[in-house]
Coordinates of N, CA, C and O in Angstrom, one line a residue:
C1 N -2.0 71.1 -16.7 CA -1.8 70.2 -15.6 C -0.7 69.3 -16.0 O -0.7 68.6 -17.0
A2 N 0.3 69.2 -15.1 CA 1.5 68.3 -15.4 C 1.2 66.9 -15.0 O 0.5 66.7 -14.0
A3 N 1.8 65.9 -15.7 CA 1.6 64.5 -15.3 C 2.5 64.2 -14.1 O 3.5 64.8 -13.9
P4 N 2.0 63.4 -13.2 CA 2.8 63.1 -12.0 C 4.1 62.4 -12.3 O 4.2 61.7 -13.3
A5 N 5.1 62.6 -11.5 CA 6.4 62.0 -11.7 C 6.4 60.5 -11.6 O 7.1 59.8 -12.3
F6 N 5.6 60.0 -10.7 CA 5.6 58.5 -10.4 C 4.2 58.0 -10.8 O 3.2 58.7 -10.5
P7 N 4.0 56.8 -11.4 CA 2.7 56.3 -11.7 C 1.9 56.1 -10.4 O 2.5 55.8 -9.3
S8 N 0.6 56.2 -10.5 CA -0.2 55.9 -9.3 C -0.2 54.5 -9.0 O 0.2 53.6 -9.8
R9 N -0.7 54.1 -7.8 CA -0.8 52.7 -7.3 C -1.6 51.8 -8.3 O -1.2 50.7 -8.6
A10 N -2.6 52.3 -8.9 CA -3.4 51.6 -9.9 C -2.6 51.3 -11.2 O -2.9 50.3 -11.8
D11 N -1.7 52.1 -11.5 CA -0.9 51.9 -12.8 C 0.4 51.1 -12.5 O 1.1 50.8 -13.5
A12 N 0.8 50.9 -11.3 CA 2.1 50.4 -10.9 C 2.3 48.9 -11.2 O 3.4 48.4 -11.4
G13 N 1.2 48.1 -11.2 CA 1.3 46.7 -11.5 C 1.4 45.9 -10.2 O 0.9 46.4 -9.1
F14 N 2.0 44.7 -10.2 CA 2.1 43.9 -9.0 C 3.3 44.2 -8.2 O 4.4 44.5 -8.7
T15 N 3.2 44.0 -6.9 CA 4.3 44.2 -6.0 C 5.1 42.9 -6.0 O 4.6 41.8 -6.4
L16 N 6.3 43.0 -5.5 CA 7.2 41.8 -5.5 C 6.6 40.7 -4.6 O 6.6 39.5 -4.9
L17 N 6.0 41.1 -3.5 CA 5.3 40.1 -2.6 C 4.2 39.4 -3.3 O 4.1 38.2 -3.1
E18 N 3.4 40.1 -4.0 CA 2.3 39.4 -4.7 C 2.8 38.4 -5.8 O 2.3 37.3 -5.9
V19 N 3.9 38.8 -6.5 CA 4.5 37.9 -7.5 C 5.0 36.6 -6.8 O 4.9 35.5 -7.3
L20 N 5.7 36.8 -5.6 CA 6.3 35.7 -4.9 C 5.2 34.7 -4.4 O 5.3 33.5 -4.5
I21 N 4.1 35.3 -3.9 CA 3.0 34.4 -3.4 C 2.4 33.7 -4.5 O 2.1 32.4 -4.4
A22 N 2.1 34.3 -5.6 CA 1.5 33.6 -6.8 C 2.5 32.5 -7.3 O 2.0 31.4 -7.6
T23 N 3.8 32.8 -7.3 CA 4.7 31.8 -7.8 C 4.8 30.6 -6.8 O 4.8 29.4 -7.2
A24 N 4.7 30.8 -5.5 CA 4.7 29.7 -4.5 C 3.4 28.9 -4.7 O 3.5 27.7 -4.6
I25 N 2.3 29.5 -4.9 CA 1.0 28.7 -5.0 C 1.1 27.9 -6.3 O 0.7 26.7 -6.3
I26 N 1.6 28.4 -7.4 CA 1.7 27.6 -8.6 C 2.7 26.5 -8.4 O 2.4 25.4 -8.9
G27 N 3.8 26.7 -7.7 CA 4.8 25.7 -7.5 C 4.2 24.6 -6.7 O 4.4 23.4 -6.9
L28 N 3.5 24.9 -5.6 CA 2.9 23.9 -4.8 C 1.8 23.0 -5.6 O 1.8 21.8 -5.4
A29 N 1.0 23.7 -6.3 CA 0.0 23.0 -7.2 C 0.7 22.1 -8.1 O 0.3 20.9 -8.4
G30 N 1.8 22.5 -8.7 CA 2.6 21.7 -9.7 C 3.2 20.5 -9.0 O 3.2 19.3 -9.5
A31 N 3.7 20.6 -7.8 CA 4.3 19.5 -7.0 C 3.2 18.5 -6.7 O 3.5 17.3 -6.8
V32 N 2.0 18.9 -6.3 CA 0.9 17.9 -6.0 C 0.6 17.1 -7.3 O 0.4 15.9 -7.2
V33 N 0.5 17.8 -8.4 CA 0.2 17.1 -9.6 C 1.2 16.1 -10.0 O 1.0 14.9 -10.3
V34 N 2.5 16.5 -9.9 CA 3.6 15.6 -10.3 C 3.6 14.4 -9.4 O 3.8 13.2 -9.8
L35 N 3.4 14.6 -8.0 CA 3.5 13.4 -7.1 C 2.3 12.5 -7.3 O 2.4 11.3 -7.1
N36 N 1.2 13.0 -7.8 CA 0.0 12.1 -8.0 C 0.1 11.4 -9.4 O -0.7 10.5 -9.6
L37 N 1.1 11.7 -10.2 CA 1.2 11.1 -11.5 C 2.2 9.9 -11.5 O 2.7 9.5 -12.5
A38 N 2.5 9.4 -10.3 CA 3.4 8.2 -10.2 C 2.9 7.1 -11.0 O 1.7 6.8 -11.1
P39 N 3.7 6.4 -11.7 CA 3.3 5.3 -12.6 C 2.5 4.2 -11.7 O 2.9 3.9 -10.6
P40 N 1.4 3.7 -12.3 CA 0.7 2.7 -11.5 C 1.5 1.5 -11.1 O 1.2 0.9 -10.1
L41 N 2.5 1.1 -11.9 CA 3.3 0.0 -11.5 C 4.1 0.2 -10.2 O 4.3 -0.7 -9.4
D42 N 4.6 1.4 -10.0 CA 5.3 1.8 -8.8 C 4.3 1.7 -7.6 O 4.6 1.3 -6.5
R43 N 3.1 2.2 -7.8 CA 2.0 2.1 -6.8 C 1.7 0.7 -6.4 O 1.6 0.3 -5.2
D44 N 1.7 -0.2 -7.4 CA 1.4 -1.6 -7.1 C 2.6 -2.2 -6.3 O 2.3 -3.0 -5.4
L45 N 3.8 -1.9 -6.6 CA 4.9 -2.4 -5.8 C 4.9 -1.9 -4.4 O 5.1 -2.7 -3.4
R46 N 4.6 -0.6 -4.2 CA 4.5 -0.1 -2.9 C 3.3 -0.8 -2.1 O 3.5 -1.1 -0.9
M47 N 2.2 -1.0 -2.8 CA 1.1 -1.7 -2.1 C 1.5 -3.1 -1.7 O 1.2 -3.6 -0.6
A48 N 2.2 -3.8 -2.6 CA 2.7 -5.2 -2.3 C 3.6 -5.2 -1.1 O 3.6 -6.0 -0.2
E49 N 4.5 -4.2 -1.1 CA 5.5 -4.1 0.1 C 4.7 -3.8 1.4 O 5.1 -4.4 2.4
R50 N 3.7 -3.0 1.3 CA 2.9 -2.7 2.5 C 2.1 -4.0 3.0 O 2.1 -4.2 4.2
M51 N 1.6 -4.7 2.0 CA 0.9 -5.9 2.4 C 1.8 -7.0 3.0 O 1.5 -7.7 3.9
A52 N 3.0 -7.1 2.4 CA 4.0 -8.0 3.0 C 4.4 -7.6 4.4 O 4.5 -8.5 5.3
A53 N 4.5 -6.3 4.7 CA 4.8 -5.8 6.0 C 3.6 -6.2 7.0 O 3.8 -6.6 8.1
D54 N 2.3 -6.0 6.4 CA 1.2 -6.4 7.2 C 1.1 -7.8 7.6 O 0.8 -8.2 8.7
L55 N 1.5 -8.7 6.6 CA 1.5 -10.1 6.8 C 2.6 -10.5 7.8 O 2.3 -11.4 8.7
N56 N 3.7 -9.8 7.8 CA 4.8 -10.1 8.8 C 4.3 -9.7 10.2 O 4.6 -10.4 11.2
G57 N 3.6 -8.6 10.2 CA 3.0 -8.1 11.5 C 2.0 -9.1 12.1 O 2.0 -9.4 13.3
L58 N 1.1 -9.6 11.2 CA 0.1 -10.6 11.6 C 0.8 -11.9 12.1 O 0.3 -12.5 13.1
R59 N 1.8 -12.3 11.4 CA 2.6 -13.5 11.8 C 3.2 -13.3 13.2 O 3.1 -14.1 14.1
A60 N 3.8 -12.1 13.4 CA 4.4 -11.8 14.7 C 3.3 -11.7 15.8 O 3.5 -12.2 16.9
E61 N 2.1 -11.2 15.5 CA 1.0 -11.1 16.5 C 0.6 -12.5 16.9 O 0.4 -12.8 18.1
G62 N 0.5 -13.4 15.9 CA 0.1 -14.8 16.2 C 1.2 -15.5 17.0 O 0.8 -16.2 17.9
A63 N 2.4 -15.2 16.7 CA 3.5 -15.9 17.4 C 3.5 -15.4 18.8 O 3.8 -16.2 19.7
L64 N 3.3 -14.1 19.1 CA 3.3 -13.6 20.5 C 2.1 -14.3 21.3 O 2.3 -14.6 22.5
A65 N 1.0 -14.4 20.6 CA -0.1 -15.1 21.3 C -0.1 -16.6 21.3 O -0.8 -17.2 22.0
G66 N 0.8 -17.1 20.5 CA 0.9 -18.6 20.4 C -0.2 -19.2 19.6 O -0.6 -20.4 19.9
V67 N -0.9 -18.5 18.7 CA -2.0 -19.0 18.0 C -1.8 -18.8 16.5 O -1.1 -17.9 16.1
P68 N -2.5 -19.6 15.7 CA -2.4 -19.4 14.2 C -3.3 -18.2 13.8 O -4.2 -17.8 14.5
V69 N -2.9 -17.6 12.7 CA -3.6 -16.5 12.1 C -4.1 -16.9 10.7 O -3.3 -17.5 9.9
R70 N -5.3 -16.6 10.3 CA -5.9 -16.9 9.0 C -6.0 -15.6 8.3 O -6.5 -14.6 8.8
V71 N -5.5 -15.6 7.0 CA -5.6 -14.4 6.2 C -6.3 -14.7 4.9 O -5.9 -15.6 4.2
G72 N -7.3 -13.9 4.5 CA -8.0 -14.0 3.2 C -8.1 -12.6 2.6 O -7.5 -11.6 3.0
I73 N -8.8 -12.6 1.5 CA -9.0 -11.3 0.8 C -10.4 -10.8 1.0 O -11.4 -11.6 0.9
A74 N -10.5 -9.6 1.3 CA -11.9 -8.9 1.5 C -11.9 -7.7 0.6 O -11.2 -6.7 1.0
G75 N -12.5 -7.7 -0.5 CA -12.6 -6.5 -1.4 C -11.2 -6.3 -1.9 O -10.6 -7.1 -2.6
T76 N -10.6 -5.1 -1.6 CA -9.3 -4.7 -2.1 C -8.2 -4.8 -1.0 O -7.1 -4.3 -1.2
G77 N -8.5 -5.5 0.1 CA -7.6 -5.6 1.2 C -7.5 -6.9 1.8 O -8.2 -7.9 1.3
L78 N -6.8 -7.1 2.9 CA -6.7 -8.3 3.6 C -7.7 -8.4 4.7 O -8.0 -7.4 5.3
E79 N -8.1 -9.6 5.0 CA -9.0 -9.8 6.1 C -8.3 -10.9 7.0 O -7.9 -11.9 6.5
A80 N -8.1 -10.6 8.3 CA -7.3 -11.6 9.1 C -8.1 -11.9 10.3 O -9.0 -11.1 10.8
A81 N -7.9 -13.1 10.9 CA -8.5 -13.6 12.1 C -7.5 -14.5 12.8 O -6.7 -15.1 12.2
R82 N -7.5 -14.4 14.2 CA -6.6 -15.3 14.9 C -7.5 -16.3 15.7 O -8.6 -16.0 16.0
W83 N -6.9 -17.4 16.0 CA -7.7 -18.5 16.7 C -7.7 -18.1 18.2 O -6.8 -17.7 18.8
S84 N -8.9 -18.4 18.8 CA -9.0 -18.2 20.3 C -10.0 -19.4 20.7 O -10.5 -20.1 19.9
R85 N -10.2 -19.5 22.0 CA -11.1 -20.5 22.5 C -12.5 -20.4 22.0 O -13.3 -21.3 21.9
Q86 N -12.9 -19.1 21.6 CA -14.3 -18.9 21.1 C -14.3 -19.1 19.5 O -15.4 -18.9 18.9
G87 N -13.2 -19.5 18.9 CA -13.2 -19.6 17.5 C -12.3 -18.6 16.9 O -11.4 -18.0 17.5
W88 N -12.5 -18.3 15.6 CA -11.7 -17.3 14.9 C -12.2 -15.9 15.2 O -13.4 -15.5 15.1
V89 N -11.3 -15.0 15.7 CA -11.6 -13.6 16.1 C -10.9 -12.7 15.1 O -9.7 -12.8 14.8
V90 N -11.7 -11.8 14.5 CA -11.2 -10.9 13.4 C -10.2 -9.9 14.0 O -10.4 -9.4 15.1
I91 N -9.1 -9.7 13.3 CA -8.1 -8.8 13.6 C -8.2 -7.6 12.7 O -8.4 -7.8 11.5
E92 N -8.1 -6.4 13.2 CA -8.1 -5.2 12.3 C -6.9 -5.2 11.5 O -5.8 -5.3 12.0
T93 N -7.1 -5.0 10.2 CA -6.0 -4.9 9.2 C -6.1 -3.6 8.5 O -7.2 -3.1 8.2
P94 N -4.9 -3.0 8.2 CA -5.0 -1.7 7.4 C -5.7 -2.0 6.0 O -5.4 -3.0 5.4
K95 N -6.5 -1.1 5.6 CA -7.2 -1.1 4.3 C -6.4 -0.3 3.4 O -6.0 0.8 3.7
P96 N -6.2 -0.7 2.1 CA -5.5 0.1 1.2 C -6.3 1.4 0.8 O -7.5 1.3 0.8
D97 N -5.5 2.4 0.5 CA -6.2 3.7 0.1 C -6.8 3.4 -1.3 O -6.2 2.9 -2.2
Q98 N -8.1 3.7 -1.4 CA -8.8 3.5 -2.7 C -8.2 4.3 -3.8 O -8.3 4.0 -5.0
A99 N -7.5 5.4 -3.5 CA -6.9 6.2 -4.5 C -5.7 5.5 -5.1 O -5.2 5.9 -6.2
E100 N -5.2 4.5 -4.5 CA -4.1 3.7 -5.0 C -4.4 3.1 -6.4 O -3.5 2.9 -7.2
G101 N -5.6 2.7 -6.6 CA -6.0 2.2 -7.9 C -5.4 0.8 -8.1 O -5.0 0.5 -9.2
L102 N -5.4 0.0 -7.1 CA -4.9 -1.4 -7.2 C -5.7 -2.2 -8.3 O -6.9 -2.2 -8.3
A103 N -5.0 -2.8 -9.2 CA -5.6 -3.4 -10.3 C -6.2 -4.8 -9.9 O -7.3 -5.1 -10.2
S104 N -5.4 -5.6 -9.2 CA -5.9 -6.9 -8.8 C -5.2 -7.4 -7.5 O -4.0 -7.0 -7.2
L105 N -5.9 -8.3 -6.8 CA -5.3 -8.9 -5.6 C -5.9 -10.3 -5.5 O -7.2 -10.4 -5.5
C106 N -5.1 -11.3 -5.5 CA -5.7 -12.6 -5.5 C -4.7 -13.6 -4.8 O -3.5 -13.3 -4.7
L107 N -5.2 -14.7 -4.2 CA -4.4 -15.7 -3.6 C -4.0 -16.7 -4.7 O -4.8 -17.0 -5.6
E108 N -2.8 -17.2 -4.6 CA -2.3 -18.2 -5.6 C -2.1 -19.6 -4.8 O -1.4 -19.6 -3.9
G109 N -2.7 -20.6 -5.3 CA -2.5 -21.9 -4.8 C -3.3 -22.3 -3.6 O -3.4 -23.5 -3.2
V110 N -4.0 -21.4 -2.9 CA -4.8 -21.7 -1.7 C -6.0 -20.7 -1.7 O -6.0 -19.7 -2.4
E111 N -6.9 -21.0 -0.8 CA -8.1 -20.1 -0.6 C -7.8 -19.2 0.5 O -8.4 -18.1 0.6
T112 N -7.0 -19.6 1.5 CA -6.7 -18.8 2.7 C -5.2 -19.0 3.1 O -4.8 -20.2 3.0
L113 N -4.5 -18.0 3.5 CA -3.2 -18.2 4.0 C -3.3 -18.5 5.5 O -4.0 -17.8 6.3
F114 N -2.6 -19.5 6.0 CA -2.6 -19.8 7.4 C -1.2 -19.5 7.9 O -0.2 -20.1 7.4
L115 N -1.1 -18.6 8.9 CA 0.2 -18.3 9.5 C 0.3 -18.9 10.8 O -0.2 -18.5 11.8
D116 N 1.0 -20.1 10.9 CA 1.1 -20.9 12.1 C 2.4 -20.6 12.8 O 3.4 -20.8 12.2
P117 N 2.4 -20.2 14.1 CA 3.6 -19.9 14.8 C 4.5 -21.1 15.0 O 5.7 -21.0 15.2
L118 N 3.9 -22.3 14.9 CA 4.7 -23.5 15.1 C 5.3 -24.1 13.9 O 6.1 -25.0 13.9
W119 N 4.8 -23.6 12.7 CA 5.3 -24.1 11.4 C 5.6 -22.9 10.6 O 4.8 -22.1 10.2
S120 N 6.9 -22.7 10.3 CA 7.4 -21.5 9.6 C 7.0 -21.5 8.1 O 6.9 -20.4 7.5
R121 N 6.7 -22.6 7.5 CA 6.3 -22.7 6.1 C 4.8 -22.3 5.9 O 3.9 -22.8 6.6
T122 N 4.6 -21.3 5.0 CA 3.2 -20.9 4.7 C 3.0 -21.3 3.2 O 3.7 -20.9 2.4
E123 N 1.9 -22.1 3.0 CA 1.6 -22.5 1.7 C 0.9 -21.4 0.9 O 0.1 -20.6 1.5
G124 N 1.1 -21.3 -0.4 CA 0.4 -20.3 -1.2 C 1.1 -19.0 -1.2 O 2.1 -18.8 -0.6
A125 N 0.5 -18.0 -2.0 CA 1.1 -16.7 -2.1 C 0.0 -15.7 -2.5 O -1.1 -16.1 -2.8
L126 N 0.3 -14.5 -2.3 CA -0.6 -13.4 -2.7 C -0.1 -12.7 -3.9 O 1.1 -12.4 -3.9
L127 N -0.9 -12.5 -4.9 CA -0.5 -11.8 -6.1 C -1.1 -10.4 -6.1 O -2.3 -10.3 -5.9
V128 N -0.3 -9.4 -6.4 CA -0.7 -8.0 -6.4 C -0.3 -7.4 -7.7 O 0.9 -7.6 -8.1
G129 N -1.1 -6.6 -8.3 CA -0.7 -5.8 -9.5 C -1.6 -5.9 -10.6 O -2.8 -6.0 -10.5
R130 N -1.0 -5.8 -11.8 CA -1.8 -5.7 -13.0 C -1.1 -6.6 -14.1 O 0.0 -7.0 -13.8
E131 N -1.6 -6.7 -15.2 CA -1.1 -7.6 -16.3 C 0.4 -7.3 -16.6 O 1.2 -8.2 -16.8
E132 N 0.7 -6.0 -16.7 CA 2.1 -5.6 -17.1 C 3.1 -5.9 -16.1 O 4.3 -6.2 -16.4
A133 N 2.7 -5.9 -14.8 CA 3.7 -6.1 -13.7 C 2.9 -6.7 -12.5 O 2.1 -6.0 -11.9
L134 N 3.2 -7.9 -12.2 CA 2.5 -8.6 -11.1 C 3.6 -8.9 -10.1 O 4.7 -9.3 -10.4
W135 N 3.2 -8.8 -8.8 CA 4.1 -9.0 -7.7 C 3.6 -10.1 -6.9 O 2.4 -10.2 -6.6
R136 N 4.5 -11.0 -6.4 CA 4.1 -12.2 -5.6 C 4.6 -11.9 -4.2 O 5.8 -11.6 -4.0
I137 N 3.7 -12.0 -3.2 CA 4.1 -11.9 -1.8 C 4.1 -13.4 -1.3 O 3.0 -14.0 -1.3
Q138 N 5.2 -13.9 -0.9 CA 5.3 -15.2 -0.5 C 6.3 -15.4 0.7 O 7.3 -14.6 0.8
A139 N 6.0 -16.3 1.6 CA 6.9 -16.5 2.7 C 8.2 -17.2 2.3 O 8.2 -18.1 1.5
D140 N 9.3 -16.7 2.8 CA 10.6 -17.4 2.5 C 10.8 -18.6 3.5 O 9.9 -18.9 4.2
A141 N 12.0 -19.2 3.5 CA 12.2 -20.4 4.3 C 12.1 -20.1 5.8 O 11.8 -20.9 6.6
S142 N 12.4 -18.8 6.2 CA 12.3 -18.4 7.6 C 10.9 -18.0 8.0 O 10.6 -17.8 9.2
G143 N 10.0 -18.0 7.0 CA 8.6 -17.6 7.3 C 8.3 -16.1 7.1 O 7.2 -15.7 7.3
R144 N 9.3 -15.3 6.8 CA 9.1 -13.9 6.6 C 8.6 -13.7 5.2 O 9.1 -14.3 4.2
F145 N 7.6 -12.8 5.0 CA 7.0 -12.5 3.7 C 7.9 -11.5 2.9 O 8.3 -10.5 3.5
I146 N 8.1 -11.9 1.7 CA 8.9 -11.0 0.8 C 8.2 -10.8 -0.5 O 7.3 -11.5 -0.8
V147 N 8.5 -9.7 -1.2 CA 7.9 -9.4 -2.5 C 8.9 -9.7 -3.6 O 10.0 -9.3 -3.5
S148 N 8.4 -10.3 -4.6 CA 9.2 -10.6 -5.8 C 8.4 -10.5 -7.0 O 7.2 -10.7 -7.0
P149 N 9.0 -10.0 -8.1 CA 8.2 -9.9 -9.4 C 7.9 -11.3 -10.0 O 8.6 -12.2 -9.8
V150 N 6.7 -11.3 -10.6 CA 6.3 -12.5 -11.3 C 6.8 -12.5 -12.7 O 6.6 -11.5 -13.4
Q151 N 7.6 -13.5 -13.1 CA 8.2 -13.5 -14.4 C 7.1 -13.8 -15.5 O 6.4 -14.7 -15.3
P152 N 7.1 -13.0 -16.6 CA 6.1 -13.4 -17.6 C 6.4 -14.7 -18.2 O 7.6 -15.1 -18.4
E153 N 5.3 -15.4 -18.7 CA 5.5 -16.7 -19.3 C 5.9 -16.6 -20.7 O 5.6 -15.8 -21.4

């Protein structure tokens, strides 16, 4: 009995399509891993920038309504309320993703930030980050919240 001229399907190995699909799956898995390995210091900066944007939005909301807004810390996020005739009414604020792994969040110089539409100056600041790199969120002269690095002592 003579051997066949071409190997059978069982002996042929993988097709080009199977190799391409396997390569694509491995590439996608590698991309997910690389994107999730961002340095924690970069994540803290992104979190600080998001919180500054949230504070600017809360200030604008208060200015449109003509009422002050009070901002404090609740767990790992911000808690906000605006003044009304019934007293302080809670405002929904975005909560940080727990996967962010935020090291610390605290108020500096005050217990609560008051965003008053009639007074552009906001006392105090919000500190975000960890020991190696701390970010300060503070209102500038125009009342807009900006992020700046805290200089080590």
